[in-house]
CSV table of C-alpha atoms in Angstrom, one decimal:
chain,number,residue,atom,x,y,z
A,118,UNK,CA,0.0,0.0,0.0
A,119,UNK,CA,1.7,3.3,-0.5
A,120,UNK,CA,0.4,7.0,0.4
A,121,UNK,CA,1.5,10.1,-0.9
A,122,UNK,CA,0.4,13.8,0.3
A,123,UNK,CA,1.0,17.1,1.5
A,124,UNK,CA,0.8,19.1,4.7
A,125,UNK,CA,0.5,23.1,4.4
A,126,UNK,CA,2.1,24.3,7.6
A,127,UNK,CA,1.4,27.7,9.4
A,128,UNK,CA,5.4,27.7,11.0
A,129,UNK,CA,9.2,27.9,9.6
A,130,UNK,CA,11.1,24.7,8.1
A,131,UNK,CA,13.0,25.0,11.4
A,132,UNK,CA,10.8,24.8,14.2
A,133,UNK,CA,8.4,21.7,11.9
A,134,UNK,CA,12.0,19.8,11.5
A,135,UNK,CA,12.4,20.2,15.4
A,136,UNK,CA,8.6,18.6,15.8
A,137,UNK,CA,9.3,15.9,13.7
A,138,UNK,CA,12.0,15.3,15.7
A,139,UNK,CA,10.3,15.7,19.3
A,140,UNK,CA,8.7,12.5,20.9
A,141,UNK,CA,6.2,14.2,22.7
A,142,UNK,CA,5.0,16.0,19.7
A,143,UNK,CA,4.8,12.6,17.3
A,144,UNK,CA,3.0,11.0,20.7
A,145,UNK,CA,0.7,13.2,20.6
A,146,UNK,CA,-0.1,13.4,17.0
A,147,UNK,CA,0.0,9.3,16.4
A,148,UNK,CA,-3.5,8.0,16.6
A,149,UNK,CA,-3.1,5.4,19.6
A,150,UNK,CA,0.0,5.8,20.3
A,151,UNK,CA,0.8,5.0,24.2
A,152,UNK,CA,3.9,5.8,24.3
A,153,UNK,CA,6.8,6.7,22.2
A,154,UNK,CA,10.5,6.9,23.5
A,155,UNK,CA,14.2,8.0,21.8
A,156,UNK,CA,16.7,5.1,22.5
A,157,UNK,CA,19.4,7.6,20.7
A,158,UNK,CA,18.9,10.2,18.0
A,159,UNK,CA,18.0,8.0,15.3
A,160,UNK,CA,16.1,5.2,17.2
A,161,UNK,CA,12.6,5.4,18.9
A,162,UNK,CA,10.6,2.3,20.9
A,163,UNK,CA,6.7,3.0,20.3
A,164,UNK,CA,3.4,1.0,21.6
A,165,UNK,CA,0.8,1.8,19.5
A,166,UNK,CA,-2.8,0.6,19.8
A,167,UNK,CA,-4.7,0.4,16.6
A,168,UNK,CA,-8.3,-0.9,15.5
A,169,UNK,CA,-8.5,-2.3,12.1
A,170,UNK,CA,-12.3,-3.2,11.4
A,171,UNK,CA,-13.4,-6.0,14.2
A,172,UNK,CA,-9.6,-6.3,14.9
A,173,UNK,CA,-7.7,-4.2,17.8
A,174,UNK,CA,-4.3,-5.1,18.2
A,175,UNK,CA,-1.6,-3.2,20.6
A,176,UNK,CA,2.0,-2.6,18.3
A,177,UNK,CA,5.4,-2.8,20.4
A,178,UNK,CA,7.8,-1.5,17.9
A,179,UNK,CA,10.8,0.5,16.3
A,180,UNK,CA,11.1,3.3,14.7
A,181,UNK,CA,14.4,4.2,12.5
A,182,UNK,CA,15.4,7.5,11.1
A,183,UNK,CA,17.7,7.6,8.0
A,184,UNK,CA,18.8,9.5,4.8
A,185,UNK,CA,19.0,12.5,7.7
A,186,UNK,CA,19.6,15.7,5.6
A,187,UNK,CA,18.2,18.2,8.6
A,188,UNK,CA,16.3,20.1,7.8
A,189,UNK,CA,15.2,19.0,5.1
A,190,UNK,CA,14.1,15.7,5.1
A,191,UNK,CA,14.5,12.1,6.1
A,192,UNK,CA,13.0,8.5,6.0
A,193,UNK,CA,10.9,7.3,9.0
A,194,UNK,CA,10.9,3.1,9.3
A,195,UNK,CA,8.9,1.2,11.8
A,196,UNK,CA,8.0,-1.9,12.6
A,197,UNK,CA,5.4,-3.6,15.1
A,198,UNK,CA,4.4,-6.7,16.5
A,199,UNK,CA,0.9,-6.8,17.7
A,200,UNK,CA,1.1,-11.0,19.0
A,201,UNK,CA,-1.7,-13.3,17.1
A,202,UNK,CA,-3.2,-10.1,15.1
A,203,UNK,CA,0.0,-10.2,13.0
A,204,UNK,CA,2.5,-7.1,12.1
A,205,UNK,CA,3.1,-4.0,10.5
A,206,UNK,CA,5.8,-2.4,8.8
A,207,UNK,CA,6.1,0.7,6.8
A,208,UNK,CA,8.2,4.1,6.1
A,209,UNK,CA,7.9,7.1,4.9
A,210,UNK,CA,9.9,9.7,3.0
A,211,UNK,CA,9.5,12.9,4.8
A,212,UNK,CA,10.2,16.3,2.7
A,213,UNK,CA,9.9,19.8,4.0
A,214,UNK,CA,9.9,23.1,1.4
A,215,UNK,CA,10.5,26.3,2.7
A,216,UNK,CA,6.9,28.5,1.1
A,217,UNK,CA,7.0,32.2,2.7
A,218,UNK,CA,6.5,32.0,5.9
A,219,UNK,CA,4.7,28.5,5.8
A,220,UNK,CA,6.7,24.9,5.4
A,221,UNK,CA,5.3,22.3,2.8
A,222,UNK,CA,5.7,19.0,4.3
A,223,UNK,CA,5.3,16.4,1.4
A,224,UNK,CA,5.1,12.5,2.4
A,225,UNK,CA,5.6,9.6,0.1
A,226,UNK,CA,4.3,6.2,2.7
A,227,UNK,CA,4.5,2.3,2.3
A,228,UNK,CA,3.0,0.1,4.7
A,229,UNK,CA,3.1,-3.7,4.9
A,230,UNK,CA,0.9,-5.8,7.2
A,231,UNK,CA,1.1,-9.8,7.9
A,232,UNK,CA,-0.9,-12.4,10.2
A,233,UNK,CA,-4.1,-12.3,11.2
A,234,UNK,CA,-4.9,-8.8,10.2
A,235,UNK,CA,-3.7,-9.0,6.7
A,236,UNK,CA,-6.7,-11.7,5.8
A,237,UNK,CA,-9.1,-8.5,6.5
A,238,UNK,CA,-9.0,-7.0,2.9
A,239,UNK,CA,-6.7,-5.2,1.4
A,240,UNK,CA,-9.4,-2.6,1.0
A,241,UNK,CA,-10.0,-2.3,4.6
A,242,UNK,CA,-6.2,-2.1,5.4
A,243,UNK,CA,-5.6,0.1,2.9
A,244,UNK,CA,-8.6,2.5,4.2
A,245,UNK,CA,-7.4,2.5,7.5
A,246,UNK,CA,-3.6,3.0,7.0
A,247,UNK,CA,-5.0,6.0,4.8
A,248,UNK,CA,-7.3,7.3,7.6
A,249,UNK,CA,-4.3,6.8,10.1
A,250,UNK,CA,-1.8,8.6,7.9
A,251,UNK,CA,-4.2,11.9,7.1
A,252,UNK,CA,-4.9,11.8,11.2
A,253,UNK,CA,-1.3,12.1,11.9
A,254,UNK,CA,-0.7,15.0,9.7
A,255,UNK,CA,-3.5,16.7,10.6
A,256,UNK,CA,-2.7,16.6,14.1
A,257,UNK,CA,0.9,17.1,13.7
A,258,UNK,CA,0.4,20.2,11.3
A,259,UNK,CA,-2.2,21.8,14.4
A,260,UNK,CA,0.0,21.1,16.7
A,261,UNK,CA,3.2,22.5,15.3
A,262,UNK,CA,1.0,25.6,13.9
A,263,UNK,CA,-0.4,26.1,17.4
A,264,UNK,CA,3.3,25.8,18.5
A,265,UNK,CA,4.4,28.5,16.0
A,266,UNK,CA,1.9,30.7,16.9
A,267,UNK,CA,2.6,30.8,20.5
């Protein structure tokens, strides 16, 4: 499954490059995400709850950061085990363009899923990482335009 779209931010390339690098922003923005720690600059744990139609499954999982070109952009990599309901894996390409006084944030997103979830549909999975993705960079972009705007 791969996602592609585009956040319009109200706040400077800087301050959105230090958000996407804050773990208590991303918490907050990552629908059911319990919690989300750095283990060094480049590596985060994450437990992440997530219902997929009848299916709710709890993710323990890690999170790489790579192709670092701050700040700019970089590639995000995770993956979780959620026991019987299977895993998920997936990255993202992460771009940020400097508009005025706004930052485009532009997002290119594959996601993988195995075990018991996958035999839901690939319509339903793809639906739902969709829904997922959209949340998260909603949330993130009012959060880091709230931020700005302080």
């Amino acid at each position: 499954m791969d996602l592609t779209g585009e956040e319009r931010i109200a706040a400077p390339r800087d301050v959105v490059w230090a958000a996407l690098n804050d773990p208590e922003i991303l918490k907050q923005c990552i629908p059911g995400c319990q919690s989300l720690e750095m283990k060094s600059p480049t590596e985060l744990a994450a437990v992440v709850k997530v219902k997929i139609g009848p299916v709710s499954a709890t993710f323990n999982g890690e999170v790489l950061l790579s192709n670092i070109r701050a700040p700019e952009s970089y590639t995000i990599a995770g993956e979780g085990k959620g026991g019987i309901a299977g895993f998920a894996k997936g990255g993202a390409d992460v771009v940020l363009k400097d508009e005025g006084a706004e930052t485009v944030l532009q997002y290119e997103a594959k996601a993988q899923v195995g075990g018991k979830i996958a035999q839901l549909g690939a319509r339903l999975i793809d639906s739902t990482s969709t829904k997922l993705a959209q949340q998260f960079f909603s949330n993130f972009n009012a959060a880091v335009s709230a931020k700005a705007a302080e």
